[in-house]
mmCIF file of C-alpha atoms in Angstrom:
data_model
loop_
_atom_site.group_PDB
_atom_site.id
_atom_site.type_symbol
_atom_site.label_atom_id
_atom_site.label_comp_id
_atom_site.label_asym_id
_atom_site.label_seq_id
_atom_site.Cartn_x
_atom_site.Cartn_y
_atom_site.Cartn_z
ATOM 1 C CA MET A 5 0.000 0.000 0.000
ATOM 2 C CA ALA A 6 2.821 2.410 0.839
ATOM 3 C CA ALA A 7 4.535 1.805 -2.510
ATOM 4 C CA ALA A 8 1.255 2.290 -4.382
ATOM 5 C CA GLU A 9 0.842 5.761 -2.854
ATOM 6 C CA LEU A 10 4.313 6.797 -4.039
ATOM 7 C CA ALA A 11 3.212 8.228 -7.379
ATOM 8 C CA GLY A 12 3.213 11.938 -8.086
ATOM 9 C CA LEU A 13 5.249 15.096 -7.647
ATOM 10 C CA PHE A 14 6.867 16.592 -4.560
ATOM 11 C CA ALA A 15 9.568 19.141 -3.795
ATOM 12 C CA VAL A 16 12.647 18.925 -1.615
ATOM 13 C CA TYR A 17 15.020 21.666 -0.495
ATOM 14 C CA LYS A 18 18.400 21.239 -2.153
ATOM 15 C CA PRO A 19 21.227 22.709 -0.049
ATOM 16 C CA ALA A 20 24.076 24.627 -1.631
ATOM 17 C CA GLY A 21 27.269 22.677 -2.242
ATOM 18 C CA VAL A 22 25.481 19.424 -3.137
ATOM 19 C CA ALA A 23 24.864 18.163 -6.675
ATOM 20 C CA TRP A 24 21.220 17.595 -7.603
ATOM 21 C CA GLY A 25 22.031 13.972 -8.508
ATOM 22 C CA ARG A 26 23.217 13.319 -4.961
ATOM 23 C CA VAL A 27 19.949 14.728 -3.627
ATOM 24 C CA ARG A 28 17.921 12.383 -5.812
ATOM 25 C CA GLU A 29 20.054 9.407 -4.769
ATOM 26 C CA ALA A 30 19.652 10.284 -1.087
ATOM 27 C CA VAL A 31 15.868 10.422 -1.435
ATOM 28 C CA GLU A 32 15.769 7.111 -3.307
ATOM 29 C CA THR A 33 18.019 5.374 -0.770
ATOM 30 C CA ARG A 34 15.893 6.547 2.167
ATOM 31 C CA LEU A 35 12.642 5.469 0.496
ATOM 32 C CA LEU A 36 14.011 2.033 -0.439
ATOM 33 C CA ARG A 37 15.213 1.453 3.111
ATOM 34 C CA GLU A 38 11.832 2.332 4.612
ATOM 35 C CA LEU A 39 9.822 0.392 2.028
ATOM 36 C CA ASN A 40 11.892 -2.750 2.569
ATOM 37 C CA ALA A 41 11.659 -2.356 6.353
ATOM 38 C CA ALA A 42 7.849 -2.282 6.264
ATOM 39 C CA PRO A 43 6.031 -5.510 7.269
ATOM 40 C CA ALA A 44 5.869 -7.880 4.328
ATOM 41 C CA ALA A 45 2.844 -9.873 3.241
ATOM 42 C CA ALA A 46 2.579 -13.420 4.506
ATOM 43 C CA PRO A 47 4.362 -15.912 2.228
ATOM 44 C CA ARG A 48 2.276 -17.929 -0.159
ATOM 45 C CA GLN A 49 1.179 -21.402 0.930
ATOM 46 C CA ARG A 50 1.236 -24.557 -1.152
ATOM 47 C CA VAL A 51 -0.038 -28.077 -0.579
ATOM 48 C CA ARG A 52 2.568 -30.780 -0.337
ATOM 49 C CA PHE A 53 2.365 -34.451 0.560
ATOM 50 C CA LEU A 54 4.786 -35.080 3.385
ATOM 51 C CA PRO A 55 5.848 -38.542 4.537
ATOM 52 C CA THR A 56 4.738 -39.276 8.109
ATOM 53 C CA PRO A 57 4.852 -42.454 10.277
ATOM 54 C CA ALA A 58 1.741 -44.586 9.863
ATOM 55 C CA PRO A 59 -0.548 -44.931 12.938
ATOM 56 C CA GLY A 60 0.024 -48.688 13.130
ATOM 57 C CA GLY A 61 3.747 -48.328 13.696
ATOM 58 C CA GLY A 62 6.127 -50.919 12.446
ATOM 59 C CA GLY A 63 8.118 -48.421 10.415
ATOM 60 C CA ALA A 64 5.342 -47.893 7.890
ATOM 61 C CA VAL A 65 5.151 -44.419 6.251
ATOM 62 C CA GLU A 66 2.215 -42.684 4.607
ATOM 63 C CA LEU A 67 1.819 -39.413 2.728
ATOM 64 C CA VAL A 68 -0.230 -36.704 4.408
ATOM 65 C CA ALA A 69 -1.343 -33.466 2.709
ATOM 66 C CA ALA A 70 -0.049 -30.327 4.440
ATOM 67 C CA ARG A 71 0.189 -26.590 3.693
ATOM 68 C CA VAL A 72 3.734 -25.248 3.779
ATOM 69 C CA PRO A 73 5.140 -21.773 2.923
ATOM 70 C CA VAL A 74 6.705 -21.272 -0.481
ATOM 71 C CA LEU A 75 10.466 -21.009 0.034
ATOM 72 C CA ALA A 76 10.769 -18.656 -2.948
ATOM 73 C CA ASP A 77 8.961 -16.019 -0.858
ATOM 74 C CA HIS A 78 11.391 -16.260 2.042
ATOM 75 C CA PRO A 79 13.311 -12.968 2.550
ATOM 76 C CA LEU A 80 16.676 -14.742 2.481
ATOM 77 C CA VAL A 81 15.813 -16.237 -0.902
ATOM 78 C CA ARG A 82 13.897 -13.363 -2.459
ATOM 79 C CA GLY A 83 16.098 -10.531 -1.234
ATOM 80 C CA PRO A 84 14.796 -6.967 -0.843
ATOM 81 C CA ARG A 85 11.318 -6.430 -2.271
ATOM 82 C CA PHE A 86 12.239 -3.017 -3.691
ATOM 83 C CA ARG A 87 15.594 -2.590 -5.402
ATOM 84 C CA LYS A 88 15.073 0.580 -7.424
ATOM 85 C CA LEU A 89 12.614 3.458 -7.689
ATOM 86 C CA LYS A 90 12.178 5.500 -10.840
ATOM 87 C CA ILE A 91 12.624 9.050 -9.556
ATOM 88 C CA GLY A 92 12.719 11.856 -12.114
ATOM 89 C CA ALA A 93 14.145 15.335 -11.577
ATOM 90 C CA GLY A 94 12.520 18.605 -12.625
ATOM 91 C CA HIS A 95 14.386 21.848 -13.330
ATOM 92 C CA ARG A 96 17.955 21.280 -12.159
ATOM 93 C CA LEU A 97 19.942 23.350 -9.713
ATOM 94 C CA ASP A 98 23.725 23.514 -10.050
ATOM 95 C CA VAL A 99 26.069 22.733 -7.175
ATOM 96 C CA LYS A 100 26.340 26.298 -5.854
ATOM 97 C CA ALA A 101 22.593 27.005 -5.971
ATOM 98 C CA SER A 102 19.995 26.016 -3.391
ATOM 99 C CA GLY A 103 16.236 25.985 -3.046
ATOM 100 C CA VAL A 104 13.142 24.252 -4.412
ATOM 101 C CA PHE A 105 13.931 21.065 -6.354
ATOM 102 C CA VAL A 106 10.972 19.116 -7.790
ATOM 103 C CA LEU A 107 11.073 15.314 -8.042
ATOM 104 C CA GLY A 108 8.622 12.812 -9.524
ATOM 105 C CA ILE A 109 7.898 9.165 -8.722
ATOM 106 C CA GLY A 110 5.893 6.736 -10.825
ATOM 107 C CA HIS A 111 3.460 8.571 -13.098
ATOM 108 C CA GLY A 112 4.947 11.756 -11.624
ATOM 109 C CA ASN A 113 7.702 11.402 -14.233
ATOM 110 C CA LYS A 114 5.129 12.089 -16.958
ATOM 111 C CA LEU A 115 3.803 15.031 -14.954
ATOM 112 C CA LEU A 116 7.332 16.454 -14.875
ATOM 113 C CA THR A 117 7.323 16.503 -18.683
ATOM 114 C CA ASP A 118 3.888 18.132 -18.744
ATOM 115 C CA LEU A 119 5.004 20.832 -16.302
ATOM 116 C CA TYR A 120 8.129 21.460 -18.369
ATOM 117 C CA ASN A 121 5.920 22.074 -21.411
ATOM 118 C CA CYS A 122 3.891 24.588 -19.384
ATOM 119 C CA HIS A 123 6.911 26.931 -19.169
ATOM 120 C CA LEU A 124 6.010 28.108 -15.673
ATOM 121 C CA THR A 125 7.794 30.994 -13.986
ATOM 122 C CA LYS A 126 10.532 30.341 -11.446
ATOM 123 C CA VAL A 127 11.460 32.799 -8.702
ATOM 124 C CA TYR A 128 14.939 33.305 -7.221
ATOM 125 C CA THR A 129 16.522 35.442 -4.561
ATOM 126 C CA VAL A 130 19.972 36.417 -5.772
ATOM 127 C CA GLY A 131 22.606 37.992 -3.540
ATOM 128 C CA GLY A 132 25.313 40.296 -4.875
ATOM 129 C CA LEU A 133 28.438 42.048 -3.666
ATOM 130 C CA PHE A 134 29.799 45.203 -5.302
ATOM 131 C CA GLY A 135 33.505 45.934 -5.580
ATOM 132 C CA LYS A 136 35.097 42.880 -7.176
ATOM 133 C CA ALA A 137 34.901 40.597 -10.207
ATOM 134 C CA THR A 138 35.776 36.902 -10.573
ATOM 135 C CA ASP A 139 36.200 34.490 -13.455
ATOM 136 C CA ASP A 140 32.928 32.623 -12.799
ATOM 137 C CA PHE A 141 30.862 35.614 -11.524
ATOM 138 C CA SER A 142 30.568 34.062 -8.029
ATOM 139 C CA ASP A 143 32.219 35.180 -4.798
ATOM 140 C CA THR A 144 34.204 31.920 -4.658
ATOM 141 C CA GLY A 145 35.823 32.302 -8.078
ATOM 142 C CA ASN A 146 39.320 33.526 -8.879
ATOM 143 C CA LEU A 147 39.576 37.272 -8.278
ATOM 144 C CA ILE A 148 40.094 39.314 -11.457
ATOM 145 C CA GLU A 149 39.772 42.907 -10.281
ATOM 146 C CA LYS A 150 38.623 45.180 -7.483
ATOM 147 C CA THR A 151 36.658 48.390 -8.046
ATOM 148 C CA THR A 152 35.133 51.251 -6.076
ATOM 149 C CA PHE A 153 31.423 51.255 -5.321
ATOM 150 C CA ASP A 154 30.803 54.289 -3.093
ATOM 151 C CA HIS A 155 29.013 56.103 -5.932
ATOM 152 C CA ILE A 156 26.308 53.421 -6.243
ATOM 153 C CA THR A 157 22.888 54.200 -4.766
ATOM 154 C CA ARG A 158 19.711 52.182 -4.523
ATOM 155 C CA GLU A 159 18.046 54.588 -6.945
ATOM 156 C CA LYS A 160 20.685 53.933 -9.603
ATOM 157 C CA LEU A 161 20.391 50.191 -9.095
ATOM 158 C CA GLU A 162 16.608 50.278 -9.442
ATOM 159 C CA ARG A 163 16.894 52.237 -12.687
ATOM 160 C CA ILE A 164 19.061 49.471 -14.135
ATOM 161 C CA LEU A 165 16.557 46.845 -12.968
ATOM 162 C CA ALA A 166 13.690 48.758 -14.584
ATOM 163 C CA VAL A 167 15.520 48.800 -17.906
ATOM 164 C CA ILE A 168 16.211 45.064 -17.708
ATOM 165 C CA GLN A 169 12.575 44.288 -16.944
ATOM 166 C CA GLY A 170 11.286 46.540 -19.736
ATOM 167 C CA THR A 171 13.584 44.977 -22.297
ATOM 168 C CA ASN A 172 12.615 41.463 -21.296
ATOM 169 C CA GLN A 173 8.894 42.297 -21.319
ATOM 170 C CA LYS A 174 9.158 43.147 -25.012
ATOM 171 C CA ALA A 175 10.916 39.845 -25.676
ATOM 172 C CA LEU A 176 8.244 37.986 -23.686
ATOM 173 C CA LEU A 177 5.467 39.392 -25.882
ATOM 174 C CA MET A 178 7.358 38.511 -29.048
ATOM 175 C CA TYR A 179 7.934 34.893 -28.048
ATOM 176 C CA SER A 180 4.369 34.469 -26.764
ATOM 177 C CA ASN A 181 3.016 34.702 -30.346
ATOM 178 C CA ILE A 182 0.036 36.779 -29.254
ATOM 179 C CA ASP A 183 -1.433 39.836 -30.949
ATOM 180 C CA MET A 184 -1.624 42.326 -28.083
ATOM 181 C CA LYS A 185 -4.520 44.179 -29.771
ATOM 182 C CA THR A 186 -6.928 41.258 -29.407
ATOM 183 C CA GLN A 187 -9.383 40.288 -26.696
ATOM 184 C CA GLU A 188 -7.515 36.996 -26.296
ATOM 185 C CA ALA A 189 -4.373 38.860 -25.241
ATOM 186 C CA TYR A 190 -6.320 40.812 -22.624
ATOM 187 C CA GLU A 191 -7.872 37.652 -21.158
ATOM 188 C CA LEU A 192 -4.522 35.866 -21.050
ATOM 189 C CA ALA A 193 -2.894 38.859 -19.362
ATOM 190 C CA VAL A 194 -5.608 38.876 -16.680
ATOM 191 C CA LYS A 195 -5.033 35.165 -16.029
ATOM 192 C CA GLY A 196 -1.241 35.561 -16.042
ATOM 193 C CA LEU A 197 -0.834 33.140 -18.941
ATOM 194 C CA ILE A 198 1.273 35.267 -21.268
ATOM 195 C CA ARG A 199 4.429 33.236 -21.604
ATOM 196 C CA PRO A 200 6.398 31.609 -24.435
ATOM 197 C CA MET A 201 4.992 28.176 -25.234
ATOM 198 C CA GLY A 202 8.192 27.046 -26.941
ATOM 199 C CA LYS A 203 11.947 27.458 -26.732
ATOM 200 C CA SER A 204 13.285 30.946 -26.135
ATOM 201 C CA PRO A 205 16.325 32.658 -24.614
ATOM 202 C CA PRO A 206 16.231 33.335 -20.854
ATOM 203 C CA ILE A 207 13.524 35.902 -20.106
ATOM 204 C CA ILE A 208 13.198 37.999 -16.946
ATOM 205 C CA THR A 209 9.510 38.638 -16.262
ATOM 206 C CA ALA A 210 10.063 40.676 -13.082
ATOM 207 C CA ILE A 211 13.021 41.904 -11.053
ATOM 208 C CA ARG A 212 13.238 44.066 -7.941
ATOM 209 C CA CYS A 213 15.657 44.990 -5.195
ATOM 210 C CA LEU A 214 14.885 43.414 -1.823
ATOM 211 C CA GLN A 215 17.826 44.693 0.209
ATOM 212 C CA PHE A 216 20.519 47.308 -0.368
ATOM 213 C CA ALA A 217 23.366 47.917 2.091
ATOM 214 C CA LEU A 218 26.630 48.666 0.333
ATOM 215 C CA PRO A 219 28.501 46.705 -0.743
ATOM 216 C CA GLU A 220 25.813 44.003 -0.499
ATOM 217 C CA PHE A 221 22.444 43.805 -2.228
ATOM 218 C CA GLN A 222 19.743 41.214 -2.827
ATOM 219 C CA LEU A 223 17.407 40.837 -5.805
ATOM 220 C CA GLU A 224 14.212 38.914 -6.426
ATOM 221 C CA ILE A 225 14.072 37.623 -10.003
ATOM 222 C CA HIS A 226 11.115 36.020 -11.806
ATOM 223 C CA CYS A 227 12.297 34.273 -14.936
ATOM 224 C CA LEU A 228 11.798 31.634 -17.636
ATOM 225 C CA HIS A 229 14.268 29.289 -19.347
ATOM 226 C CA GLU A 230 17.139 30.503 -17.199
ATOM 227 C CA THR A 231 20.166 28.820 -15.713
ATOM 228 C CA GLN A 232 21.743 29.712 -12.389
ATOM 229 C CA GLN A 233 24.936 30.733 -14.186
ATOM 230 C CA TYR A 234 22.890 33.140 -16.315
ATOM 231 C CA LEU A 235 21.668 34.829 -13.130
ATOM 232 C CA ARG A 236 25.226 35.132 -11.807
ATOM 233 C CA LYS A 237 26.311 36.714 -15.068
ATOM 234 C CA MET A 238 23.411 39.169 -14.784
ATOM 235 C CA VAL A 239 24.742 40.322 -11.405
ATOM 236 C CA HIS A 240 28.149 40.846 -13.017
ATOM 237 C CA GLU A 241 26.621 42.909 -15.851
ATOM 238 C CA ILE A 242 24.620 45.021 -13.405
ATOM 239 C CA GLY A 243 27.885 45.911 -11.698
ATOM 240 C CA LEU A 244 29.423 46.942 -15.024
ATOM 241 C CA GLU A 245 26.422 49.139 -15.896
ATOM 242 C CA LEU A 246 26.871 50.917 -12.570
ATOM 243 C CA LYS A 247 30.521 51.640 -13.468
ATOM 244 C CA SER A 248 31.785 49.143 -10.926
ATOM 245 C CA SER A 249 31.853 45.366 -10.643
ATOM 246 C CA ALA A 250 29.849 42.777 -8.741
ATOM 247 C CA VAL A 251 29.877 39.089 -7.893
ATOM 248 C CA CYS A 252 27.019 36.781 -7.000
ATOM 249 C CA THR A 253 27.017 35.508 -3.426
ATOM 250 C CA GLN A 254 23.857 33.399 -3.481
ATOM 251 C CA VAL A 255 21.321 31.904 -5.877
ATOM 252 C CA ARG A 256 18.291 30.486 -4.078
ATOM 253 C CA ARG A 257 15.163 29.264 -5.852
ATOM 254 C CA ILE A 258 12.088 30.044 -3.765
ATOM 255 C CA ARG A 259 9.459 28.994 -6.304
ATOM 256 C CA ASP A 260 9.295 26.532 -9.188
ATOM 257 C CA GLY A 261 5.907 26.764 -10.863
ATOM 258 C CA VAL A 262 3.270 25.672 -8.340
ATOM 259 C CA PHE A 263 5.878 24.590 -5.767
ATOM 260 C CA THR A 264 7.096 27.137 -3.218
ATOM 261 C CA VAL A 265 9.817 26.992 -0.602
ATOM 262 C CA ASP A 266 7.129 26.112 1.971
ATOM 263 C CA ASP A 267 6.405 22.915 0.002
ATOM 264 C CA ALA A 268 10.069 21.886 -0.145
ATOM 265 C CA LEU A 269 10.957 19.140 2.323
ATOM 266 C CA PRO A 270 14.181 19.688 4.292
ATOM 267 C CA ARG A 271 16.665 16.839 4.524
ATOM 268 C CA THR A 272 15.270 15.682 7.888
ATOM 269 C CA GLN A 273 11.910 15.004 6.192
ATOM 270 C CA TRP A 274 13.099 12.975 3.219
ATOM 271 C CA ASN A 275 11.157 9.984 4.527
ATOM 272 C CA LEU A 276 8.264 7.865 3.305
ATOM 273 C CA GLN A 277 5.509 9.453 5.380
ATOM 274 C CA SER A 278 6.488 13.061 4.640
ATOM 275 C CA ILE A 279 6.862 12.423 0.911
ATOM 276 C CA GLN A 280 3.480 10.688 0.688
ATOM 277 C CA GLU A 281 1.875 13.638 2.447
ATOM 278 C CA ALA A 282 3.663 16.139 0.190
ATOM 279 C CA ILE A 283 2.422 14.313 -2.918
ATOM 280 C CA ARG A 284 -1.177 14.464 -1.671
ATOM 281 C CA ASN A 285 -0.937 18.155 -0.727
ATOM 282 C CA CYS A 286 0.379 19.214 -4.145
ATOM 283 C CA GLN A 287 -1.730 16.935 -6.326
ATOM 284 C CA LEU A 288 -4.684 19.306 -6.794
ATOM 285 C CA ARG A 289 -2.495 22.326 -7.538
ATOM 286 C CA VAL A 290 -0.537 20.413 -10.166
ATOM 287 C CA GLU A 291 -3.673 19.122 -11.899
ATOM 288 C CA THR A 292 -5.276 22.581 -11.901
ATOM 289 C CA GLU A 293 -2.200 24.243 -13.396
ATOM 290 C CA LEU A 294 -1.847 21.580 -16.085
ATOM 291 C CA GLU A 295 -5.482 21.897 -17.142
ATOM 292 C CA LYS A 296 -5.291 25.702 -17.277
ATOM 293 C CA THR A 297 -1.950 25.985 -19.071
ATOM 294 C CA LEU A 298 -2.317 23.138 -21.550
ATOM 295 C CA ALA A 299 -5.768 24.384 -22.566
ATOM 296 C CA HIS A 300 -4.207 27.800 -23.200
ATOM 297 C CA GLY A 301 -1.421 26.205 -25.230
ATOM 298 C CA GLU A 302 -3.844 24.335 -27.519
ATOM 299 C CA GLY A 303 -5.890 27.450 -28.191
ATOM 300 C CA GLN A 304 -2.786 29.517 -28.784
ATOM 301 C CA GLU A 305 -1.367 26.999 -31.225
ATOM 302 C CA SER A 306 -4.570 26.866 -33.275
ATOM 303 C CA SER A 307 -4.834 30.661 -33.531
ATOM 304 C CA SER A 308 -1.187 31.419 -34.383
ATOM 305 C CA SER A 309 -0.036 31.879 -37.993
ATOM 306 C CA ALA A 310 3.174 31.619 -39.975
ATOM 307 C CA GLY A 311 3.666 35.358 -39.692
ATOM 308 C CA TRP A 312 4.007 35.057 -35.939
ATOM 309 C CA GLY A 313 6.743 32.487 -36.440
ATOM 310 C CA GLN A 314 8.722 34.993 -38.478
ATOM 311 C CA LEU A 315 8.139 37.603 -35.782
ATOM 312 C CA GLY A 316 9.558 35.189 -33.248
ATOM 313 C CA MET A 317 12.760 34.873 -35.312
ATOM 314 C CA LEU A 318 12.977 38.648 -35.481
ATOM 315 C CA GLY A 319 12.296 38.879 -31.755
ATOM 316 C CA ARG A 320 15.301 36.733 -30.936
ATOM 317 C CA ASN A 321 17.637 39.155 -32.697
ATOM 318 C CA VAL A 322 15.940 42.181 -31.144
ATOM 319 C CA HIS A 323 16.083 40.606 -27.680
ATOM 320 C CA GLU A 324 19.788 39.819 -27.904
ATOM 321 C CA GLN A 325 20.696 43.266 -29.235
ATOM 322 C CA SER A 326 18.497 45.157 -26.803
ATOM 323 C CA LEU A 327 20.005 43.363 -23.820
ATOM 324 C CA GLN A 328 23.428 44.585 -24.913
ATOM 325 C CA TYR A 329 22.650 48.175 -25.803
ATOM 326 C CA SER A 330 19.445 49.462 -24.211
ATOM 327 C CA THR A 331 20.679 49.294 -20.640
ATOM 328 C CA ALA A 332 23.795 51.321 -21.347
ATOM 329 C CA ALA A 333 21.868 53.887 -23.381
ATOM 330 C CA THR A 334 19.300 54.426 -20.676
ATOM 331 C CA CYS A 335 21.976 54.818 -18.009
ATOM 332 C CA GLN A 336 23.638 57.512 -20.076
ATOM 333 C CA GLN A 337 20.301 59.254 -20.483
ATOM 334 C CA CYS A 338 19.698 59.169 -16.725
ATOM 335 C CA ASP A 339 23.163 60.592 -16.032
ATOM 336 C CA GLY A 340 22.500 63.379 -18.528
ATOM 337 C CA GLN A 341 19.226 64.272 -16.848
ATOM 338 C CA GLN A 342 20.914 64.429 -13.456
ATOM 339 C CA LYS A 343 23.535 66.838 -14.807
ATOM 340 C CA GLU A 344 20.867 69.102 -16.299
ATOM 341 C CA ARG A 345 18.998 69.216 -13.008
ATOM 342 C CA GLY A 346 22.220 70.009 -11.190
#
């Protein structure tokens, strides 16, 4: 019964410094140990004719029918009942990152594929440190240079973030293949379903500053199709735009689609009972999101035309160029306005 209930999706909290594959192996090992330790069903019985002394004595033997357990069901012969569980992994987290990590068991592996095709937003908190640059954009990399940062203010940082969000919003609309002048676009915007339903470059749907205390700062980033290294590089580029440098000190995923950090099981709860409960708690949310998003995807696919496909190709070039040039141009414009006011 316990093994039958292990089918669905659940989230665990992956700590920093541990590979996602090790996390999956640890969960599988713990589940196998508990499943095999559970009371087993009684062994099967079979009828055999056993030789027994006859009632009259004299050394005579007769065969008597008796029920005996099947030796093939004995634990020493059969071995562990469960040797392997098929556990699938959702959106990966690299070694340095931490946070919500979704896993699937049984038919949950198919649900992982369905959720991937939904292109749901993921949310990160990203820590940064002004004043130095490294070869891998993290605070543990090899130091390349040190810079000053006393001229940086929260206002200047938020201007850069606003430019990044505006540029990515344009790319999001291009890759969503939706005519923004239609009623369909309005309804999708109200429901929060405007998102690319295919492959696209990393897109930032929202970004804001949570904390600012020089030289440290913390951002909250909502994004699609990203990698954790892409987010670290973004911190580095923000430092350059502010005429300084910056490294990433932390990448922590606090939401992956319908799963939040509150749903993620800590290492002390990677056990059979907690995982079964987590699967039940998240089942309705997963089904609701799949029905809503996949229905939107079918309607969007039927209403799109070849012209939108060409616009998507154009959008990729515009997105890449705008990320390189629009931020710098806007910063120069802001500096010019400040000088005029002065």
